[in-house]
Amino acid sequence: MKPQSTFEREPARRVFASELRETRYQFKDGDDEKSPTYVILPSGIRSNRIFIVGTLTEKQRQGDQNIFYRGRVVDPTGTFFIMAGSYQPEAMQQLARIEPPAFVAVVGKPNLYTTPEGNCLVSVRVESIAVVDRETRDLWVLDTARETLDRLDAFGTTDDSKKAQEEYGTQPDLYRKIVYDALSQVQL
């Protein structure tokens, strides 16, 4: 009997909006069509899935035949742009039912787009989205702060963080300030 191969889902990284907004480096890990696509976050870790929590402030339905939804989710550091379409029917239905403003938890894949003018835009293709409460949002801020600081403490010692330094010229103190500013908005 052939042993079953184990499938392990990539962990969803917690990242603040201001860091994701600065992400510009994306690559495929392999030549296969189904090889995973990653981004290197400026704090020095690869990610093909992120976990965000914030306030859904806006939602729009777009398209006639190929319907999809776009939305804005705001955390203490900035705005995430999210979208869900027919390739994520469950996520699209979940997003369609949520009325802003509402705290939401989102798991999704970061995607980079380059405009004809050469600007790089980052959005999150939603895999799941759910309404949460303020306490959950505050706990996410604490967890994201800890994970960001852990990445910054290891900065320069891992292959991913060396690549981040090469691509972004990351200044760890700038991201530490962002973390402390985010923590100042948490009500404990």
JSON list of C-alpha atoms in Angstrom, two decimals:
[
{"chain": "A", "resi": 1, "resn": "MET", "atom": "CA", "xyz": [0.00, 0.00, 0.00]},
{"chain": "A", "resi": 2, "resn": "LYS", "atom": "CA", "xyz": [1.34, 3.38, -1.01]},
{"chain": "A", "resi": 3, "resn": "PRO", "atom": "CA", "xyz": [1.72, 5.78, 1.91]},
{"chain": "A", "resi": 4, "resn": "GLN", "atom": "CA", "xyz": [-0.55, 8.78, 1.73]},
{"chain": "A", "resi": 5, "resn": "SER", "atom": "CA", "xyz": [1.24, 12.01, 1.17]},
{"chain": "A", "resi": 6, "resn": "THR", "atom": "CA", "xyz": [0.44, 14.57, 3.79]},
{"chain": "A", "resi": 7, "resn": "PHE", "atom": "CA", "xyz": [-0.86, 17.93, 2.74]},
{"chain": "A", "resi": 8, "resn": "GLU", "atom": "CA", "xyz": [0.14, 20.78, 4.95]},
{"chain": "A", "resi": 9, "resn": "ARG", "atom": "CA", "xyz": [-1.50, 24.15, 4.53]},
{"chain": "A", "resi": 10, "resn": "GLU", "atom": "CA", "xyz": [0.79, 27.14, 4.71]},
{"chain": "A", "resi": 11, "resn": "PRO", "atom": "CA", "xyz": [0.37, 29.10, 7.94]},
{"chain": "A", "resi": 12, "resn": "ALA", "atom": "CA", "xyz": [-1.45, 32.41, 7.58]},
{"chain": "A", "resi": 13, "resn": "ARG", "atom": "CA", "xyz": [0.92, 35.21, 8.62]},
{"chain": "A", "resi": 14, "resn": "ARG", "atom": "CA", "xyz": [-0.36, 38.11, 10.67]},
{"chain": "A", "resi": 15, "resn": "VAL", "atom": "CA", "xyz": [0.67, 41.40, 9.11]},
{"chain": "A", "resi": 16, "resn": "PHE", "atom": "CA", "xyz": [-0.33, 45.02, 9.63]},
{"chain": "A", "resi": 17, "resn": "ALA", "atom": "CA", "xyz": [-1.81, 46.94, 6.70]},
{"chain": "A", "resi": 18, "resn": "SER", "atom": "CA", "xyz": [1.06, 49.42, 6.55]},
{"chain": "A", "resi": 19, "resn": "GLU", "atom": "CA", "xyz": [3.57, 46.60, 6.08]},
{"chain": "A", "resi": 20, "resn": "LEU", "atom": "CA", "xyz": [1.50, 44.75, 3.48]},
{"chain": "A", "resi": 21, "resn": "ARG", "atom": "CA", "xyz": [1.08, 48.01, 1.56]},
{"chain": "A", "resi": 22, "resn": "GLU", "atom": "CA", "xyz": [4.89, 48.20, 1.17]},
{"chain": "A", "resi": 23, "resn": "THR", "atom": "CA", "xyz": [5.17, 44.64, -0.17]},
{"chain": "A", "resi": 24, "resn": "ARG", "atom": "CA", "xyz": [6.54, 44.57, -3.73]},
{"chain": "A", "resi": 25, "resn": "TYR", "atom": "CA", "xyz": [8.36, 41.25, -4.16]},
{"chain": "A", "resi": 26, "resn": "GLN", "atom": "CA", "xyz": [6.39, 38.19, -5.29]},
{"chain": "A", "resi": 27, "resn": "PHE", "atom": "CA", "xyz": [7.71, 34.86, -6.59]},
{"chain": "A", "resi": 28, "resn": "LYS", "atom": "CA", "xyz": [6.67, 31.31, -7.40]},
{"chain": "A", "resi": 29, "resn": "ASP", "atom": "CA", "xyz": [8.28, 28.47, -5.47]},
{"chain": "A", "resi": 30, "resn": "GLY", "atom": "CA", "xyz": [8.82, 26.04, -8.36]},
{"chain": "A", "resi": 31, "resn": "ASP", "atom": "CA", "xyz": [8.15, 25.76, -12.08]},
{"chain": "A", "resi": 32, "resn": "ASP", "atom": "CA", "xyz": [4.91, 23.79, -11.80]},
{"chain": "A", "resi": 33, "resn": "GLU", "atom": "CA", "xyz": [1.72, 25.66, -12.68]},
{"chain": "A", "resi": 34, "resn": "LYS", "atom": "CA", "xyz": [0.34, 24.79, -9.26]},
{"chain": "A", "resi": 35, "resn": "SER", "atom": "CA", "xyz": [3.47, 25.88, -7.40]},
{"chain": "A", "resi": 36, "resn": "PRO", "atom": "CA", "xyz": [2.64, 28.27, -4.57]},
{"chain": "A", "resi": 37, "resn": "THR", "atom": "CA", "xyz": [3.12, 32.00, -5.04]},
{"chain": "A", "resi": 38, "resn": "TYR", "atom": "CA", "xyz": [4.70, 33.91, -2.17]},
{"chain": "A", "resi": 39, "resn": "VAL", "atom": "CA", "xyz": [5.36, 37.48, -1.24]},
{"chain": "A", "resi": 40, "resn": "ILE", "atom": "CA", "xyz": [8.31, 38.52, 0.92]},
{"chain": "A", "resi": 41, "resn": "LEU", "atom": "CA", "xyz": [7.05, 40.85, 3.64]},
{"chain": "A", "resi": 42, "resn": "PRO", "atom": "CA", "xyz": [9.35, 43.80, 4.40]},
{"chain": "A", "resi": 43, "resn": "SER", "atom": "CA", "xyz": [9.87, 42.46, 7.95]},
{"chain": "A", "resi": 44, "resn": "GLY", "atom": "CA", "xyz": [11.52, 39.42, 6.41]},
{"chain": "A", "resi": 45, "resn": "ILE", "atom": "CA", "xyz": [9.28, 36.39, 5.99]},
{"chain": "A", "resi": 46, "resn": "ARG", "atom": "CA", "xyz": [7.64, 34.73, 3.02]},
{"chain": "A", "resi": 47, "resn": "SER", "atom": "CA", "xyz": [3.89, 34.34, 2.97]},
{"chain": "A", "resi": 48, "resn": "ASN", "atom": "CA", "xyz": [1.28, 32.98, 0.62]},
{"chain": "A", "resi": 49, "resn": "ARG", "atom": "CA", "xyz": [-1.59, 33.38, 3.07]},
{"chain": "A", "resi": 50, "resn": "ILE", "atom": "CA", "xyz": [-2.33, 36.13, 5.58]},
{"chain": "A", "resi": 51, "resn": "PHE", "atom": "CA", "xyz": [-4.71, 36.55, 8.50]},
{"chain": "A", "resi": 52, "resn": "ILE", "atom": "CA", "xyz": [-6.06, 40.03, 9.11]},
{"chain": "A", "resi": 53, "resn": "VAL", "atom": "CA", "xyz": [-8.65, 41.50, 11.47]},
{"chain": "A", "resi": 54, "resn": "GLY", "atom": "CA", "xyz": [-10.06, 44.98, 11.21]},
{"chain": "A", "resi": 55, "resn": "THR", "atom": "CA", "xyz": [-13.11, 47.06, 10.42]},
{"chain": "A", "resi": 56, "resn": "LEU", "atom": "CA", "xyz": [-14.86, 46.42, 7.12]},
{"chain": "A", "resi": 57, "resn": "THR", "atom": "CA", "xyz": [-15.60, 50.04, 6.20]},
{"chain": "A", "resi": 58, "resn": "GLU", "atom": "CA", "xyz": [-16.81, 49.64, 2.64]},
{"chain": "A", "resi": 59, "resn": "LYS", "atom": "CA", "xyz": [-18.04, 46.93, 0.31]},
{"chain": "A", "resi": 60, "resn": "GLN", "atom": "CA", "xyz": [-18.99, 47.10, -3.38]},
{"chain": "A", "resi": 61, "resn": "ARG", "atom": "CA", "xyz": [-20.52, 44.56, -5.71]},
{"chain": "A", "resi": 62, "resn": "GLN", "atom": "CA", "xyz": [-19.03, 44.75, -9.19]},
{"chain": "A", "resi": 63, "resn": "GLY", "atom": "CA", "xyz": [-19.49, 43.03, -12.55]},
{"chain": "A", "resi": 64, "resn": "ASP", "atom": "CA", "xyz": [-22.64, 41.80, -14.28]},
{"chain": "A", "resi": 65, "resn": "GLN", "atom": "CA", "xyz": [-21.86, 38.26, -15.43]},
{"chain": "A", "resi": 66, "resn": "ASN", "atom": "CA", "xyz": [-18.72, 37.73, -13.38]},
{"chain": "A", "resi": 67, "resn": "ILE", "atom": "CA", "xyz": [-19.81, 39.14, -10.08]},
{"chain": "A", "resi": 68, "resn": "PHE", "atom": "CA", "xyz": [-17.24, 39.92, -7.43]},
{"chain": "A", "resi": 69, "resn": "TYR", "atom": "CA", "xyz": [-17.01, 42.01, -4.28]},
{"chain": "A", "resi": 70, "resn": "ARG", "atom": "CA", "xyz": [-14.35, 44.49, -3.26]},
{"chain": "A", "resi": 71, "resn": "GLY", "atom": "CA", "xyz": [-13.95, 45.83, 0.23]},
{"chain": "A", "resi": 72, "resn": "ARG", "atom": "CA", "xyz": [-11.77, 47.87, 2.56]},
{"chain": "A", "resi": 73, "resn": "VAL", "atom": "CA", "xyz": [-10.65, 46.55, 5.93]},
{"chain": "A", "resi": 74, "resn": "VAL", "atom": "CA", "xyz": [-8.96, 49.05, 8.24]},
{"chain": "A", "resi": 75, "resn": "ASP", "atom": "CA", "xyz": [-6.54, 48.14, 11.04]},
{"chain": "A", "resi": 76, "resn": "PRO", "atom": "CA", "xyz": [-4.73, 50.61, 13.37]},
{"chain": "A", "resi": 77, "resn": "THR", "atom": "CA", "xyz": [-2.01, 51.14, 10.73]},
{"chain": "A", "resi": 78, "resn": "GLY", "atom": "CA", "xyz": [-3.92, 51.51, 7.47]},
{"chain": "A", "resi": 79, "resn": "THR", "atom": "CA", "xyz": [-6.17, 49.85, 4.90]},
{"chain": "A", "resi": 80, "resn": "PHE", "atom": "CA", "xyz": [-6.27, 46.40, 3.35]},
{"chain": "A", "resi": 81, "resn": "PHE", "atom": "CA", "xyz": [-8.05, 46.02, 0.01]},
{"chain": "A", "resi": 82, "resn": "ILE", "atom": "CA", "xyz": [-9.90, 42.72, -0.23]},
{"chain": "A", "resi": 83, "resn": "MET", "atom": "CA", "xyz": [-11.82, 40.98, -2.99]},
{"chain": "A", "resi": 84, "resn": "ALA", "atom": "CA", "xyz": [-13.81, 37.79, -3.47]},
{"chain": "A", "resi": 85, "resn": "GLY", "atom": "CA", "xyz": [-15.21, 36.52, -6.76]},
{"chain": "A", "resi": 86, "resn": "SER", "atom": "CA", "xyz": [-16.66, 33.48, -8.45]},
{"chain": "A", "resi": 87, "resn": "TYR", "atom": "CA", "xyz": [-13.47, 31.47, -7.86]},
{"chain": "A", "resi": 88, "resn": "GLN", "atom": "CA", "xyz": [-14.11, 31.83, -4.12]},
{"chain": "A", "resi": 89, "resn": "PRO", "atom": "CA", "xyz": [-17.91, 31.35, -4.08]},
{"chain": "A", "resi": 90, "resn": "GLU", "atom": "CA", "xyz": [-18.16, 30.67, -0.35]},
{"chain": "A", "resi": 91, "resn": "ALA", "atom": "CA", "xyz": [-16.02, 33.70, 0.54]},
{"chain": "A", "resi": 92, "resn": "MET", "atom": "CA", "xyz": [-17.99, 35.85, -1.92]},
{"chain": "A", "resi": 93, "resn": "GLN", "atom": "CA", "xyz": [-21.28, 34.82, -0.27]},
{"chain": "A", "resi": 94, "resn": "GLN", "atom": "CA", "xyz": [-19.84, 35.49, 3.19]},
{"chain": "A", "resi": 95, "resn": "LEU", "atom": "CA", "xyz": [-18.65, 38.96, 2.15]},
{"chain": "A", "resi": 96, "resn": "ALA", "atom": "CA", "xyz": [-21.98, 39.72, 0.44]},
{"chain": "A", "resi": 97, "resn": "ARG", "atom": "CA", "xyz": [-23.86, 39.10, 3.72]},
{"chain": "A", "resi": 98, "resn": "ILE", "atom": "CA", "xyz": [-21.73, 41.41, 5.89]},
{"chain": "A", "resi": 99, "resn": "GLU", "atom": "CA", "xyz": [-22.88, 45.02, 6.19]},
{"chain": "A", "resi": 100, "resn": "PRO", "atom": "CA", "xyz": [-20.19, 47.59, 7.00]},
{"chain": "A", "resi": 101, "resn": "PRO", "atom": "CA", "xyz": [-19.11, 48.84, 9.41]},
{"chain": "A", "resi": 102, "resn": "ALA", "atom": "CA", "xyz": [-18.24, 45.58, 11.13]},
{"chain": "A", "resi": 103, "resn": "PHE", "atom": "CA", "xyz": [-15.16, 43.98, 12.66]},
{"chain": "A", "resi": 104, "resn": "VAL", "atom": "CA", "xyz": [-14.12, 41.10, 10.42]},
{"chain": "A", "resi": 105, "resn": "ALA", "atom": "CA", "xyz": [-11.48, 38.36, 10.42]},
{"chain": "A", "resi": 106, "resn": "VAL", "atom": "CA", "xyz": [-10.13, 37.51, 6.97]},
{"chain": "A", "resi": 107, "resn": "VAL", "atom": "CA", "xyz": [-7.88, 34.73, 5.72]},
{"chain": "A", "resi": 108, "resn": "GLY", "atom": "CA", "xyz": [-6.68, 35.26, 2.19]},
{"chain": "A", "resi": 109, "resn": "LYS", "atom": "CA", "xyz": [-3.89, 35.32, -0.32]},
{"chain": "A", "resi": 110, "resn": "PRO", "atom": "CA", "xyz": [-1.93, 38.50, -0.99]},
{"chain": "A", "resi": 111, "resn": "ASN", "atom": "CA", "xyz": [-1.72, 39.51, -4.65]},
{"chain": "A", "resi": 112, "resn": "LEU", "atom": "CA", "xyz": [0.42, 42.18, -6.25]},
{"chain": "A", "resi": 113, "resn": "TYR", "atom": "CA", "xyz": [-0.69, 44.14, -9.31]},
{"chain": "A", "resi": 114, "resn": "THR", "atom": "CA", "xyz": [1.33, 46.61, -11.30]},
{"chain": "A", "resi": 115, "resn": "THR", "atom": "CA", "xyz": [-0.62, 49.43, -12.90]},
{"chain": "A", "resi": 116, "resn": "PRO", "atom": "CA", "xyz": [0.21, 50.69, -16.41]},
{"chain": "A", "resi": 117, "resn": "GLU", "atom": "CA", "xyz": [1.84, 53.67, -14.65]},
{"chain": "A", "resi": 118, "resn": "GLY", "atom": "CA", "xyz": [4.15, 51.28, -12.81]},
{"chain": "A", "resi": 119, "resn": "ASN", "atom": "CA", "xyz": [2.55, 51.56, -9.37]},
{"chain": "A", "resi": 120, "resn": "CYS", "atom": "CA", "xyz": [2.33, 48.36, -7.34]},
{"chain": "A", "resi": 121, "resn": "LEU", "atom": "CA", "xyz": [-0.98, 47.64, -5.61]},
{"chain": "A", "resi": 122, "resn": "VAL", "atom": "CA", "xyz": [-1.58, 44.92, -3.04]},
{"chain": "A", "resi": 123, "resn": "SER", "atom": "CA", "xyz": [-4.92, 43.24, -2.47]},
{"chain": "A", "resi": 124, "resn": "VAL", "atom": "CA", "xyz": [-6.07, 40.19, -0.55]},
{"chain": "A", "resi": 125, "resn": "ARG", "atom": "CA", "xyz": [-8.08, 37.46, -2.31]},
{"chain": "A", "resi": 126, "resn": "VAL", "atom": "CA", "xyz": [-10.44, 36.32, 0.43]},
{"chain": "A", "resi": 127, "resn": "GLU", "atom": "CA", "xyz": [-10.61, 32.62, 1.31]},
{"chain": "A", "resi": 128, "resn": "SER", "atom": "CA", "xyz": [-12.83, 33.15, 4.35]},
{"chain": "A", "resi": 129, "resn": "ILE", "atom": "CA", "xyz": [-14.30, 36.12, 6.16]},
{"chain": "A", "resi": 130, "resn": "ALA", "atom": "CA", "xyz": [-16.35, 36.29, 9.35]},
{"chain": "A", "resi": 131, "resn": "VAL", "atom": "CA", "xyz": [-17.72, 38.97, 11.66]},
{"chain": "A", "resi": 132, "resn": "VAL", "atom": "CA", "xyz": [-15.86, 39.18, 14.98]},
{"chain": "A", "resi": 133, "resn": "ASP", "atom": "CA", "xyz": [-15.99, 41.44, 18.04]},
{"chain": "A", "resi": 134, "resn": "ARG", "atom": "CA", "xyz": [-13.71, 44.23, 19.21]},
{"chain": "A", "resi": 135, "resn": "GLU", "atom": "CA", "xyz": [-11.93, 41.95, 21.70]},
{"chain": "A", "resi": 136, "resn": "THR", "atom": "CA", "xyz": [-10.93, 39.63, 18.84]},
{"chain": "A", "resi": 137, "resn": "ARG", "atom": "CA", "xyz": [-9.64, 42.63, 16.89]},
{"chain": "A", "resi": 138, "resn": "ASP", "atom": "CA", "xyz": [-7.59, 43.78, 19.90]},
{"chain": "A", "resi": 139, "resn": "LEU", "atom": "CA", "xyz": [-6.16, 40.27, 20.41]},
{"chain": "A", "resi": 140, "resn": "TRP", "atom": "CA", "xyz": [-5.20, 40.18, 16.72]},
{"chain": "A", "resi": 141, "resn": "VAL", "atom": "CA", "xyz": [-3.35, 43.49, 17.13]},
{"chain": "A", "resi": 142, "resn": "LEU", "atom": "CA", "xyz": [-1.43, 42.01, 20.09]},
{"chain": "A", "resi": 143, "resn": "ASP", "atom": "CA", "xyz": [-0.58, 38.80, 18.17]},
{"chain": "A", "resi": 144, "resn": "THR", "atom": "CA", "xyz": [0.40, 40.72, 15.04]},
{"chain": "A", "resi": 145, "resn": "ALA", "atom": "CA", "xyz": [2.60, 43.06, 17.09]},
{"chain": "A", "resi": 146, "resn": "ARG", "atom": "CA", "xyz": [4.36, 40.08, 18.70]},
{"chain": "A", "resi": 147, "resn": "GLU", "atom": "CA", "xyz": [4.88, 38.27, 15.37]},
{"chain": "A", "resi": 148, "resn": "THR", "atom": "CA", "xyz": [6.15, 41.44, 13.68]},
{"chain": "A", "resi": 149, "resn": "LEU", "atom": "CA", "xyz": [8.61, 42.11, 16.51]},
{"chain": "A", "resi": 150, "resn": "ASP", "atom": "CA", "xyz": [9.77, 38.45, 16.38]},
{"chain": "A", "resi": 151, "resn": "ARG", "atom": "CA", "xyz": [10.45, 38.83, 12.64]},
{"chain": "A", "resi": 152, "resn": "LEU", "atom": "CA", "xyz": [12.34, 42.08, 13.25]},
{"chain": "A", "resi": 153, "resn": "ASP", "atom": "CA", "xyz": [14.41, 40.48, 16.02]},
{"chain": "A", "resi": 154, "resn": "ALA", "atom": "CA", "xyz": [15.48, 37.77, 13.52]},
{"chain": "A", "resi": 155, "resn": "PHE", "atom": "CA", "xyz": [16.02, 40.27, 10.72]},
{"chain": "A", "resi": 156, "resn": "GLY", "atom": "CA", "xyz": [19.27, 39.69, 8.85]},
{"chain": "A", "resi": 157, "resn": "THR", "atom": "CA", "xyz": [19.65, 36.10, 10.09]},
{"chain": "A", "resi": 158, "resn": "THR", "atom": "CA", "xyz": [17.29, 34.29, 7.68]},
{"chain": "A", "resi": 159, "resn": "ASP", "atom": "CA", "xyz": [17.32, 33.93, 3.89]},
{"chain": "A", "resi": 160, "resn": "ASP", "atom": "CA", "xyz": [13.89, 35.64, 3.67]},
{"chain": "A", "resi": 161, "resn": "SER", "atom": "CA", "xyz": [14.98, 38.62, 5.77]},
{"chain": "A", "resi": 162, "resn": "LYS", "atom": "CA", "xyz": [18.17, 38.98, 3.73]},
{"chain": "A", "resi": 163, "resn": "LYS", "atom": "CA", "xyz": [16.02, 39.05, 0.59]},
{"chain": "A", "resi": 164, "resn": "ALA", "atom": "CA", "xyz": [13.72, 41.64, 2.24]},
{"chain": "A", "resi": 165, "resn": "GLN", "atom": "CA", "xyz": [16.74, 43.82, 3.02]},
{"chain": "A", "resi": 166, "resn": "GLU", "atom": "CA", "xyz": [17.87, 43.52, -0.61]},
{"chain": "A", "resi": 167, "resn": "GLU", "atom": "CA", "xyz": [14.42, 44.28, -2.06]},
{"chain": "A", "resi": 168, "resn": "TYR", "atom": "CA", "xyz": [13.13, 46.90, 0.37]},
{"chain": "A", "resi": 169, "resn": "GLY", "atom": "CA", "xyz": [16.09, 48.26, 2.32]},
{"chain": "A", "resi": 170, "resn": "THR", "atom": "CA", "xyz": [13.97, 47.57, 5.41]},
{"chain": "A", "resi": 171, "resn": "GLN", "atom": "CA", "xyz": [14.62, 49.78, 8.41]},
{"chain": "A", "resi": 172, "resn": "PRO", "atom": "CA", "xyz": [13.52, 47.64, 11.40]},
{"chain": "A", "resi": 173, "resn": "ASP", "atom": "CA", "xyz": [13.10, 50.69, 13.65]},
{"chain": "A", "resi": 174, "resn": "LEU", "atom": "CA", "xyz": [10.42, 52.06, 11.32]},
{"chain": "A", "resi": 175, "resn": "TYR", "atom": "CA", "xyz": [8.38, 48.86, 11.68]},
{"chain": "A", "resi": 176, "resn": "ARG", "atom": "CA", "xyz": [8.94, 48.80, 15.44]},
{"chain": "A", "resi": 177, "resn": "LYS", "atom": "CA", "xyz": [7.41, 52.29, 15.60]},
{"chain": "A", "resi": 178, "resn": "ILE", "atom": "CA", "xyz": [4.43, 51.08, 13.56]},
{"chain": "A", "resi": 179, "resn": "VAL", "atom": "CA", "xyz": [3.97, 48.22, 16.05]},
{"chain": "A", "resi": 180, "resn": "TYR", "atom": "CA", "xyz": [4.05, 50.55, 19.04]},
{"chain": "A", "resi": 181, "resn": "ASP", "atom": "CA", "xyz": [1.63, 52.97, 17.35]},
{"chain": "A", "resi": 182, "resn": "ALA", "atom": "CA", "xyz": [-0.77, 50.06, 16.69]},
{"chain": "A", "resi": 183, "resn": "LEU", "atom": "CA", "xyz": [-0.51, 48.88, 20.30]},
{"chain": "A", "resi": 184, "resn": "SER", "atom": "CA", "xyz": [-1.37, 52.37, 21.54]},
{"chain": "A", "resi": 185, "resn": "GLN", "atom": "CA", "xyz": [-4.81, 51.98, 19.95]},
{"chain": "A", "resi": 186, "resn": "VAL", "atom": "CA", "xyz": [-5.67, 48.74, 21.74]},
{"chain": "A", "resi": 187, "resn": "GLN", "atom": "CA", "xyz": [-8.06, 48.95, 24.69]},
{"chain": "A", "resi": 188, "resn": "LEU", "atom": "CA", "xyz": [-7.11, 46.41, 27.36]}
]
